[in-house]
Coordinates of C-alpha atoms in Angstrom, one line a residue:
Chain A
M1 CA 18.5 78.7 11.5
S2 CA 19.5 74.5 11.8
F3 CA 17.2 72.1 11.4
L4 CA 17.5 71.3 15.4
D5 CA 16.9 74.9 16.4
F6 CA 13.5 75.1 14.1
L7 CA 12.6 71.8 15.6
R8 CA 13.1 73.2 19.0
T9 CA 11.0 76.1 18.3
H10 CA 8.2 74.2 16.3
Q11 CA 7.9 71.1 19.2
S12 CA 4.5 71.8 20.3
D13 CA 3.3 72.1 16.5
L14 CA 5.0 69.1 15.9
M15 CA 3.7 67.1 18.9
Q16 CA 0.2 67.9 17.8
R17 CA 0.6 67.3 13.9
S18 CA 2.1 64.1 14.7
F19 CA -0.9 63.1 17.0
E20 CA -3.0 63.7 14.2
H21 CA -1.0 61.7 11.7
V22 CA -0.9 58.6 14.0
A23 CA -4.3 59.0 14.8
L24 CA -5.2 59.0 11.4
C25 CA -3.2 55.9 10.2
A26 CA -4.4 53.9 13.3
V27 CA -7.8 54.4 13.1
T28 CA -7.8 53.7 9.6
L29 CA -5.6 50.4 10.1
A30 CA -7.7 49.2 12.8
S31 CA -10.7 49.4 11.0
S32 CA -9.1 47.9 8.0
V33 CA -8.0 44.7 10.2
L34 CA -11.6 44.6 11.6
I35 CA -13.1 44.5 7.9
A36 CA -10.6 42.9 5.8
V37 CA -9.4 39.8 8.0
P38 CA -12.5 38.7 9.0
G39 CA -13.4 39.5 5.0
G40 CA -10.7 37.7 3.8
I41 CA -11.7 34.4 5.9
V42 CA -15.2 34.6 4.7
L43 CA -14.0 34.7 1.1
T44 CA -11.9 31.9 1.2
R45 CA -15.6 30.0 1.8
L46 CA -17.0 31.9 -1.4
P47 CA -14.6 31.1 -4.2
R48 CA -16.7 32.7 -6.8
A49 CA -16.7 36.1 -4.9
S50 CA -13.3 36.0 -3.9
S51 CA -11.7 36.8 -7.3
L52 CA -14.6 39.6 -8.1
V53 CA -13.7 41.2 -4.3
M54 CA -9.8 40.9 -5.3
A55 CA -10.1 42.6 -8.6
A56 CA -11.9 45.4 -7.1
A57 CA -9.5 45.9 -4.4
S58 CA -7.0 45.8 -7.0
V59 CA -8.4 48.4 -9.1
I60 CA -8.4 50.6 -5.9
Q61 CA -5.2 50.4 -5.5
T62 CA -4.4 51.6 -9.1
V63 CA -6.4 55.0 -8.7
P64 CA -3.8 57.6 -7.8
S65 CA -4.0 58.8 -4.2
L66 CA -4.8 62.6 -4.7
A67 CA -7.6 61.8 -7.5
L68 CA -8.9 59.2 -4.8
L69 CA -9.0 61.9 -2.1
G70 CA -10.6 64.4 -4.6
L71 CA -13.2 61.8 -5.8
L72 CA -14.3 61.1 -2.1
M73 CA -14.4 64.7 -1.2
V74 CA -16.9 65.3 -3.8
L75 CA -18.7 61.9 -3.1
T76 CA -19.0 62.6 0.8
G77 CA -19.4 66.3 0.4
Q78 CA -16.8 67.0 3.3
I79 CA -13.2 67.6 3.5
G80 CA -10.9 66.8 6.4
Y81 CA -11.2 63.6 8.4
T82 CA -14.1 61.9 6.6
P83 CA -13.1 61.4 3.2
S84 CA -9.7 60.9 4.2
I85 CA -9.9 58.2 6.7
V86 CA -12.3 56.4 4.0
A87 CA -9.5 57.0 0.9
L88 CA -6.7 55.4 3.7
F89 CA -9.1 52.5 4.3
L90 CA -9.6 51.6 0.8
Y91 CA -5.8 51.7 0.0
S92 CA -4.9 49.7 3.1
L93 CA -8.0 47.0 2.6
L94 CA -6.1 45.0 -0.4
P95 CA -3.0 44.0 1.3
I96 CA -4.7 42.9 4.3
L97 CA -7.6 41.2 2.4
R98 CA -5.3 39.5 0.0
N99 CA -2.9 38.4 2.6
T100 CA -5.6 36.8 4.8
Y101 CA -7.1 35.0 1.9
T102 CA -3.7 33.5 0.5
G103 CA -2.7 32.8 4.2
I104 CA -5.6 30.9 4.7
E105 CA -5.7 29.0 1.5
Q106 CA -1.9 28.3 2.0
T107 CA -2.7 25.6 4.4
P108 CA -1.0 22.6 3.3
K109 CA -3.5 20.3 2.1
P110 CA -2.7 17.2 3.9
V111 CA -2.7 19.0 7.0
Q112 CA -6.4 20.2 6.1
Q113 CA -7.3 16.6 4.9
A114 CA -6.1 15.0 8.1
A115 CA -7.7 17.6 10.5
L116 CA -11.3 16.8 8.7
A117 CA -10.6 13.0 8.7
L118 CA -10.0 12.9 12.2
G119 CA -13.1 14.5 13.0
M120 CA -12.4 18.2 13.3
T121 CA -15.3 20.4 12.3
P122 CA -14.8 22.9 9.5
W123 CA -14.6 25.8 12.3
Q124 CA -12.3 24.2 14.1
V125 CA -9.8 23.6 11.0
L126 CA -10.0 27.1 10.5
W127 CA -9.7 28.7 13.8
E128 CA -7.3 25.9 15.2
V129 CA -5.1 25.1 12.2
S130 CA -5.4 27.4 9.0
F131 CA -5.6 30.7 11.1
P132 CA -2.4 30.2 13.3
L133 CA -0.5 29.1 10.1
A134 CA -1.6 31.9 8.3
M135 CA -0.7 34.4 10.8
P136 CA 2.6 35.3 9.2
V137 CA 0.9 36.3 6.2
I138 CA -1.3 38.2 7.5
V139 CA 0.8 40.4 9.8
A140 CA 3.0 40.7 6.6
G141 CA -0.4 42.4 5.0
L142 CA -1.0 44.5 7.8
R143 CA 2.7 45.6 7.5
T144 CA 2.4 46.5 3.9
A145 CA -0.6 48.5 4.7
A146 CA 0.5 50.2 7.6
I147 CA 3.7 51.8 5.4
L148 CA 1.3 52.6 2.7
V149 CA -0.8 54.3 4.8
I150 CA 1.8 56.4 6.9
G151 CA 3.1 57.6 3.6
I152 CA -0.2 58.7 1.7
A153 CA -1.6 60.1 5.2
T154 CA 0.7 62.9 4.1
L155 CA -1.9 63.6 1.3
C156 CA -4.4 64.1 3.4
A157 CA -3.3 67.6 4.6
F158 CA -4.3 68.8 1.2
I159 CA -8.3 68.3 1.9
G160 CA -7.8 69.7 5.3
A161 CA -7.2 66.4 7.7
G162 CA -4.2 67.4 9.5
G163 CA -1.3 65.4 10.3
L164 CA 2.4 66.0 9.2
G165 CA 1.6 66.5 5.6
V166 CA 0.7 70.2 6.9
F167 CA 4.2 71.0 7.0
I168 CA 5.3 69.4 3.8
N169 CA 2.5 71.6 2.2
R170 CA 3.4 74.6 3.9
G171 CA 7.2 73.9 3.4
L172 CA 6.9 73.8 -0.2
E173 CA 4.4 76.6 -1.0
T174 CA 7.0 79.1 1.4
V175 CA 10.2 77.3 -0.3
N176 CA 11.0 76.3 3.5
P177 CA 13.5 73.2 3.3
N178 CA 13.3 73.1 7.3
L179 CA 9.7 73.1 7.4
V180 CA 9.1 70.4 4.7
M181 CA 12.0 68.2 6.7
L182 CA 9.8 68.9 9.6
G183 CA 7.4 66.7 7.9
V184 CA 9.3 64.3 6.2
V185 CA 11.3 63.2 9.0
P186 CA 8.7 62.1 11.3
V187 CA 6.9 60.5 8.6
A188 CA 9.9 58.3 7.7
L189 CA 10.6 57.5 11.3
M190 CA 7.2 56.4 12.0
A191 CA 7.1 54.4 8.8
L192 CA 10.2 52.7 10.1
A193 CA 8.9 52.2 13.5
A194 CA 5.7 50.5 12.3
D195 CA 7.6 48.4 9.8
G196 CA 9.9 47.4 12.8
A197 CA 7.1 46.7 15.1
L198 CA 4.9 44.6 12.9
A199 CA 8.1 42.8 11.8
W200 CA 8.4 41.8 16.0
L201 CA 4.6 41.2 16.3
G202 CA 4.7 38.9 13.1
R203 CA 7.6 36.8 14.8
K204 CA 5.8 37.1 18.0
L205 CA 2.5 35.8 16.4
S206 CA 4.1 33.0 14.1
P207 CA 3.3 29.5 15.1
P208 CA 6.4 27.7 16.4
Q209 CA 7.6 24.9 14.4
Chain B
M1 CA -6.1 -1.9 29.4
P2 CA -8.9 -1.1 27.0
D3 CA -6.6 -1.5 24.0
S4 CA -5.0 -4.8 25.0
A5 CA -8.2 -6.6 23.5
A6 CA -11.4 -5.5 22.0
P7 CA -14.2 -5.6 24.6
E8 CA -16.3 -7.0 22.2
S9 CA -16.1 -8.0 18.6
T10 CA -16.6 -4.4 17.2
G11 CA -15.2 -2.7 13.8
A12 CA -16.7 -4.8 11.2
I13 CA -16.9 -2.8 7.8
E14 CA -19.2 -3.5 4.9
F15 CA -19.9 -2.1 1.5
R16 CA -23.1 -2.6 -0.1
G17 CA -23.4 -2.1 -3.9
V18 CA -21.4 1.1 -3.4
S19 CA -21.1 3.4 -6.4
K20 CA -19.7 6.6 -6.6
R21 CA -19.6 9.3 -9.5
F22 CA -17.4 12.3 -9.4
P23 CA -18.9 15.4 -10.6
G24 CA -16.7 15.4 -13.9
G25 CA -18.7 12.3 -14.6
T26 CA -16.1 9.7 -14.0
L27 CA -17.0 6.6 -12.3
A28 CA -14.9 6.1 -9.2
L29 CA -16.7 3.4 -7.8
D30 CA -19.0 0.7 -9.5
G31 CA -21.0 -1.5 -7.3
L32 CA -18.4 -2.1 -4.6
T33 CA -19.5 -5.1 -2.4
L34 CA -17.2 -6.1 0.4
S35 CA -16.7 -6.8 3.8
V36 CA -14.0 -6.7 6.6
A37 CA -14.1 -8.5 9.6
P38 CA -13.4 -6.9 13.0
G39 CA -9.6 -7.1 13.8
E40 CA -9.0 -7.6 10.2
L41 CA -6.3 -6.1 7.8
V42 CA -7.6 -5.6 4.4
A43 CA -5.4 -4.1 1.9
L44 CA -7.3 -2.3 -1.4
L45 CA -4.8 -2.8 -4.2
G46 CA -5.1 -1.1 -7.4
S47 CA -3.1 1.4 -9.7
S48 CA -4.2 5.1 -9.6
G49 CA -7.8 5.6 -10.7
S50 CA -8.7 2.0 -9.4
G51 CA -11.1 3.7 -6.6
K52 CA -9.3 2.4 -3.9
T53 CA -8.7 5.9 -2.2
T54 CA -12.3 6.8 -3.0
A55 CA -13.5 3.6 -1.1
L56 CA -11.4 4.4 1.8
K57 CA -12.7 8.1 2.0
L58 CA -16.2 6.6 2.0
I59 CA -15.7 4.6 5.2
N60 CA -15.2 7.9 7.1
R61 CA -17.9 10.0 4.9
M62 CA -15.1 12.1 3.9
E63 CA -17.0 11.0 0.6
E64 CA -20.6 10.7 0.3
P65 CA -21.7 7.6 -1.8
G66 CA -23.9 8.0 -4.9
A67 CA -25.7 4.4 -4.5
G68 CA -25.2 2.0 -2.0
E69 CA -24.7 1.7 1.5
I70 CA -21.4 1.5 4.1
L71 CA -22.1 -0.5 7.3
I72 CA -20.1 -0.2 10.4
D73 CA -21.2 -2.9 12.9
G74 CA -24.1 -3.3 10.6
Q75 CA -25.2 0.1 11.0
N76 CA -25.5 2.6 8.0
T77 CA -23.1 5.2 8.2
A78 CA -25.3 7.4 6.5
Q79 CA -27.6 7.7 9.5
M80 CA -24.2 8.8 11.9
D81 CA -23.1 12.0 12.6
P82 CA -20.3 12.1 10.2
I83 CA -18.0 14.3 12.5
A84 CA -18.5 11.5 15.7
L85 CA -17.7 8.8 13.0
R86 CA -14.6 10.4 12.1
R87 CA -13.6 10.9 15.6
S88 CA -14.0 7.2 15.9
I89 CA -11.9 5.7 13.0
G90 CA -8.1 6.4 13.1
Y91 CA -6.7 8.0 10.0
V92 CA -3.0 8.2 8.6
I93 CA -2.3 10.0 5.0
Q94 CA 0.5 9.6 3.2
E95 CA 2.3 12.5 4.5
G96 CA 1.0 12.0 7.9
G97 CA -0.6 15.7 7.9
L98 CA 0.8 16.3 11.2
F99 CA -0.1 20.0 12.3
P100 CA 3.2 21.9 12.0
H101 CA 2.5 24.4 14.8
W102 CA 1.5 21.7 17.5
T103 CA 4.1 19.6 19.3
V104 CA 4.0 15.9 18.8
E105 CA 2.3 15.6 22.3
E106 CA -0.4 18.1 21.2
N107 CA -1.0 16.2 17.4
V108 CA -1.2 13.0 19.2
G109 CA -4.0 13.9 21.8
L110 CA -6.2 15.7 19.0
V111 CA -9.0 13.2 19.0
P112 CA -9.3 12.6 23.0
R113 CA -9.5 16.2 23.1
L114 CA -11.9 16.8 20.6
L115 CA -13.9 14.2 22.3
G116 CA -13.8 15.8 25.6
W117 CA -11.5 13.6 27.1
E118 CA -10.3 14.8 30.8
T119 CA -6.7 16.0 30.5
S120 CA -5.2 13.8 32.8
R121 CA -6.7 10.8 30.9
I122 CA -5.3 12.4 27.4
A123 CA -1.9 12.9 28.9
A124 CA -1.7 9.2 30.2
R125 CA -3.4 7.8 26.6
V126 CA -1.0 10.1 24.9
K127 CA 2.2 8.3 26.6
D128 CA 0.9 4.7 26.1
V129 CA -0.1 5.3 22.4
M130 CA 3.3 6.9 21.6
A131 CA 5.3 4.3 23.2
L132 CA 3.0 1.7 21.0
A133 CA 3.9 3.4 18.2
Q134 CA 7.8 3.5 19.1
V135 CA 8.1 7.2 19.3
P136 CA 8.3 7.6 23.2
H137 CA 7.0 10.6 24.8
E138 CA 10.0 11.6 26.6
E139 CA 12.1 12.0 23.6
F140 CA 9.4 13.3 21.1
G141 CA 6.5 14.5 23.0
A142 CA 7.7 18.4 23.2
R143 CA 9.0 18.1 19.4
Y144 CA 7.6 19.9 16.4
S145 CA 7.0 17.6 13.3
S146 CA 9.6 19.9 11.4
T147 CA 12.4 18.3 13.4
L148 CA 11.2 14.7 12.7
S149 CA 12.4 11.9 10.1
G150 CA 9.7 10.8 7.9
G151 CA 9.4 7.5 9.4
Q152 CA 9.1 9.3 12.8
R153 CA 6.2 11.4 11.3
Q154 CA 4.3 8.4 10.3
R155 CA 4.8 7.0 13.8
V156 CA 3.6 10.0 15.2
A157 CA 0.6 10.1 12.8
I158 CA -0.3 6.3 13.7
A159 CA 0.0 7.2 17.4
R160 CA -2.3 10.2 16.8
A161 CA -4.8 7.6 14.8
L162 CA -4.9 5.1 17.4
A163 CA -5.3 7.9 20.4
A164 CA -8.9 7.5 20.7
E165 CA -9.0 4.1 21.3
S166 CA -10.4 3.5 17.8
R167 CA -11.7 0.1 17.0
M168 CA -10.9 1.2 13.2
L169 CA -7.9 2.6 11.2
L170 CA -7.6 3.9 7.7
L171 CA -4.2 4.0 5.9
D172 CA -3.9 6.0 2.7
E173 CA -0.5 4.9 1.4
P174 CA 1.3 5.8 4.6
F175 CA 4.2 3.9 3.7
S176 CA 4.7 5.5 0.1
A177 CA 6.9 8.4 1.0
L178 CA 9.5 6.5 3.2
D179 CA 12.9 5.1 2.0
P180 CA 12.7 1.5 1.5
I181 CA 14.7 0.6 5.2
T182 CA 12.3 2.7 7.1
R183 CA 9.4 1.2 5.0
E184 CA 10.2 -2.3 5.9
A185 CA 10.8 -1.5 9.5
L186 CA 7.4 0.4 9.6
H187 CA 5.4 -2.4 7.8
A188 CA 6.4 -4.9 10.4
E189 CA 5.8 -2.6 13.2
V190 CA 2.1 -1.9 12.2
K191 CA 1.3 -5.0 11.6
A192 CA 2.3 -6.3 14.6
L193 CA 0.6 -3.0 16.2
V194 CA -2.8 -3.5 14.8
A195 CA -3.0 -7.2 15.3
R196 CA -1.9 -6.7 19.0
L197 CA -4.8 -4.1 19.3
G198 CA -7.1 -5.8 17.2
V199 CA -8.1 -2.9 15.4
T200 CA -9.8 -3.5 12.0
T201 CA -7.6 -1.8 9.4
V202 CA -8.0 -0.8 5.7
L203 CA -4.6 -0.1 3.9
V204 CA -4.8 1.6 0.5
T205 CA -1.7 0.9 -1.5
H206 CA -0.5 0.1 -5.2
D207 CA 2.4 -1.7 -3.8
V208 CA 1.7 -5.4 -4.4
E209 CA 4.6 -6.4 -2.1
E210 CA 3.1 -4.1 0.6
A211 CA 0.0 -5.6 0.4
F212 CA 0.8 -9.3 0.6
K213 CA 3.1 -8.5 3.5
L214 CA 0.6 -6.8 5.8
A215 CA -2.8 -8.0 4.7
Q216 CA -4.9 -10.9 5.6
R217 CA -6.7 -10.3 2.7
V218 CA -6.3 -8.3 -0.5
A219 CA -9.0 -6.6 -2.5
L220 CA -7.6 -5.9 -6.0
M221 CA -9.4 -3.1 -7.5
D222 CA -9.5 -1.5 -11.1
K223 CA -11.5 1.2 -12.5
G224 CA -13.9 1.4 -9.5
R225 CA -14.6 -2.3 -9.8
L226 CA -13.4 -5.1 -7.3
I227 CA -11.7 -7.6 -9.2
Q228 CA -11.1 -10.2 -6.9
F229 CA -10.9 -10.6 -3.2
G230 CA -9.1 -12.9 -1.3
T231 CA -6.0 -13.9 0.7
P232 CA -2.6 -13.2 -1.1
E233 CA -2.3 -16.7 -1.7
A234 CA -5.4 -16.8 -3.4
L235 CA -4.8 -14.1 -5.6
L236 CA -1.4 -15.1 -6.4
L237 CA -2.2 -19.0 -7.1
R238 CA -5.8 -18.6 -8.2
P239 CA -6.4 -15.4 -10.0
A240 CA -10.2 -15.7 -10.9
H241 CA -10.0 -12.9 -13.4
E242 CA -8.1 -12.1 -16.4
Y243 CA -7.1 -8.8 -14.5
T244 CA -5.4 -10.5 -11.8
R245 CA -3.5 -12.5 -14.2
R246 CA -2.2 -9.5 -15.9
F247 CA -1.9 -7.2 -12.8
F248 CA 0.7 -9.9 -11.8
E249 CA 2.2 -10.8 -15.0
G250 CA 5.7 -9.7 -15.9
R251 CA 6.7 -9.9 -12.5
A252 CA 6.8 -14.0 -12.7
H253 CA 10.2 -14.0 -10.9
D254 CA 9.0 -11.7 -8.3
L255 CA 6.3 -13.9 -7.6
K256 CA 7.6 -17.1 -7.0
L257 CA 10.0 -15.3 -4.5
R258 CA 7.0 -14.1 -2.9
Y259 CA 5.3 -17.6 -3.0
L260 CA 8.1 -18.9 -1.1
V261 CA 7.6 -16.4 1.5
L262 CA 4.1 -17.4 1.6
A263 CA 4.0 -20.8 1.6
R264 CA 4.8 -23.0 4.4
V265 CA 7.5 -25.9 4.5
A266 CA 5.1 -28.2 6.0
P267 CA 3.2 -29.8 2.9
Y268 CA 6.5 -30.4 0.6
L269 CA 8.2 -32.9 3.4
E270 CA 9.3 -36.2 1.9
P271 CA 8.2 -38.8 4.3
A272 CA 11.0 -40.4 6.0
D273 CA 14.7 -39.1 6.4
P274 CA 16.7 -41.9 4.2
E275 CA 20.0 -40.9 5.6
G276 CA 19.3 -39.3 8.9
R277 CA 22.4 -36.5 8.4
A278 CA 20.0 -33.6 8.7
V279 CA 22.4 -30.8 9.6
E280 CA 19.8 -27.7 10.3
T281 CA 16.0 -28.0 11.8
I282 CA 13.3 -25.8 10.6
D283 CA 9.8 -25.1 11.9
G284 CA 7.5 -26.7 9.6
G285 CA 5.4 -23.4 9.9
R286 CA 8.4 -21.4 8.5
S287 CA 8.4 -20.3 5.0
P288 CA 10.4 -21.7 2.2
E289 CA 12.4 -18.5 2.0
T290 CA 13.4 -19.1 5.2
A291 CA 14.7 -22.4 4.7
L292 CA 16.4 -21.2 1.3
G293 CA 17.9 -18.4 3.7
Q294 CA 19.3 -21.2 6.1
M295 CA 20.2 -23.5 3.3
L296 CA 22.6 -20.3 1.8
E297 CA 23.8 -19.4 5.1
S298 CA 24.8 -23.3 6.4
G299 CA 25.5 -24.8 3.4
A300 CA 22.9 -27.3 4.4
E301 CA 21.2 -29.5 1.9
F302 CA 18.2 -30.5 3.6
F303 CA 16.6 -29.9 7.0
A304 CA 14.8 -32.0 9.6
V305 CA 11.6 -30.2 10.1
R306 CA 9.3 -30.2 13.3
T307 CA 5.7 -30.1 13.0
S308 CA 3.2 -30.1 15.4
G309 CA 3.2 -33.9 15.3
G310 CA 6.9 -34.0 16.1
A311 CA 9.9 -34.5 13.7
A312 CA 9.7 -35.1 10.5
G313 CA 11.3 -34.5 7.2
P314 CA 13.2 -33.8 5.3
F315 CA 13.0 -30.9 3.4
R316 CA 15.3 -30.5 0.5
I317 CA 16.2 -28.0 -2.0
R318 CA 14.2 -30.0 -4.6
D319 CA 11.5 -29.6 -2.4
L320 CA 12.2 -26.1 -2.8
W321 CA 11.8 -25.9 -6.4
R322 CA 8.6 -28.0 -5.9
S323 CA 7.0 -25.7 -3.9
L324 CA 8.0 -23.0 -6.6
K325 CA 6.5 -25.0 -9.2
E326 CA 3.3 -25.6 -7.5
G327 CA 3.1 -22.2 -6.3
S328 CA 3.5 -20.5 -9.9
A329 CA 1.6 -23.1 -11.6

């Protein structure tokens, strides 16, 4: 059976797994943005805490994905969605946190100084100057996180969270290349699409200069 | 128009025994006492580490004094709201510090917007002040700072600093990153502009030439202390302190030429013109340097000089030497 024929016969299955995969990634990235962007901003005001938090986030990134999933399964006492989302969230935290932090910190010193000297409040400097100027860097962090999460989410099938990883697992177990491809191709396309969309968003949100 | 003349004499700045120590322990300012009259342009002159920038930042409370007080129009700044204080004082830094993501127009309108002016009033004021700073709104309003030359950026920064009809202007080495030709042009423009608006201006600079050219009075500073405060002429001709003498030393040649710029022709006149063949005339209020220039250009050996009392003269090459000798004595 050719891959295209195989694809046709597994259409509804593919739709369902793709949806699961997207849902997993979207929930993760949304919560990560909600936590890491404000977190990164707060860290710019807490120079001492910032190096500690960054170090912790970096350590999490070095833990192998499967090990982290296993660990969280034990810690949460659950399988499926909860440990998967927690793991993916932890992975995506660092790029967004780090980029938000550096983006805000990178506000040119003369610009920052002029803003304060002309009577902007620190809050106005952050919101009207530093944040818009940091936007491209923040979106770049989100882009890294998105690609990371879309890839690692395939492993979540191991602990029963569904998604496109299910095809890959099953295909590997039954030595069925078509089944493996059914998982790999959409994941790759998804990563490319996310990358392109976020690159566009980055340009869109970049301040004009 | 509110900026054509000060409605009242406001914008007096006074330092009273101000000291400031940085966390590292360095004494940045040591008992600075100095007052700037309304509408006056004072230069804080000194090498790096002299405390001149710290002094400037204390005026709008970008820094807080360790001891002493700073008064604006007789009122202690420590009792003012720092944000409101900063909005009432124009500020220009070395690189301009324009917001790269805002248009020139938005940059210039910043402080009026922070002050909550009506949109139409902001728009009108932005146009006026951009015209004053010679960056016409029609040409520059919609541009971003990345498309401007260094000189244009500083002009925009000056327009921004003056936009809220400030009575005071702080200039932190605003010309030092510019090429010599642009710097010359901006010197003249800024001097004329602040004189016209009657804005009290404090200029921080390490450039003697710049300080002498722009300021009515120069405060020479070293290691946080005020060494001498007076007119450029006084500093040059009557150094009250060894440091002042040394600061200008080794530039004797420059100094003589500089004195030619500062001095006036009138005091060096001879009582009468014996031969009555003056080929050039010059106003008594012009500088010997101007006279020298005219002599070099026309080949004339002396001038008939016009003073307020009518024609007098002549002013000769040898009077030029006399003015130099007395000037650098």
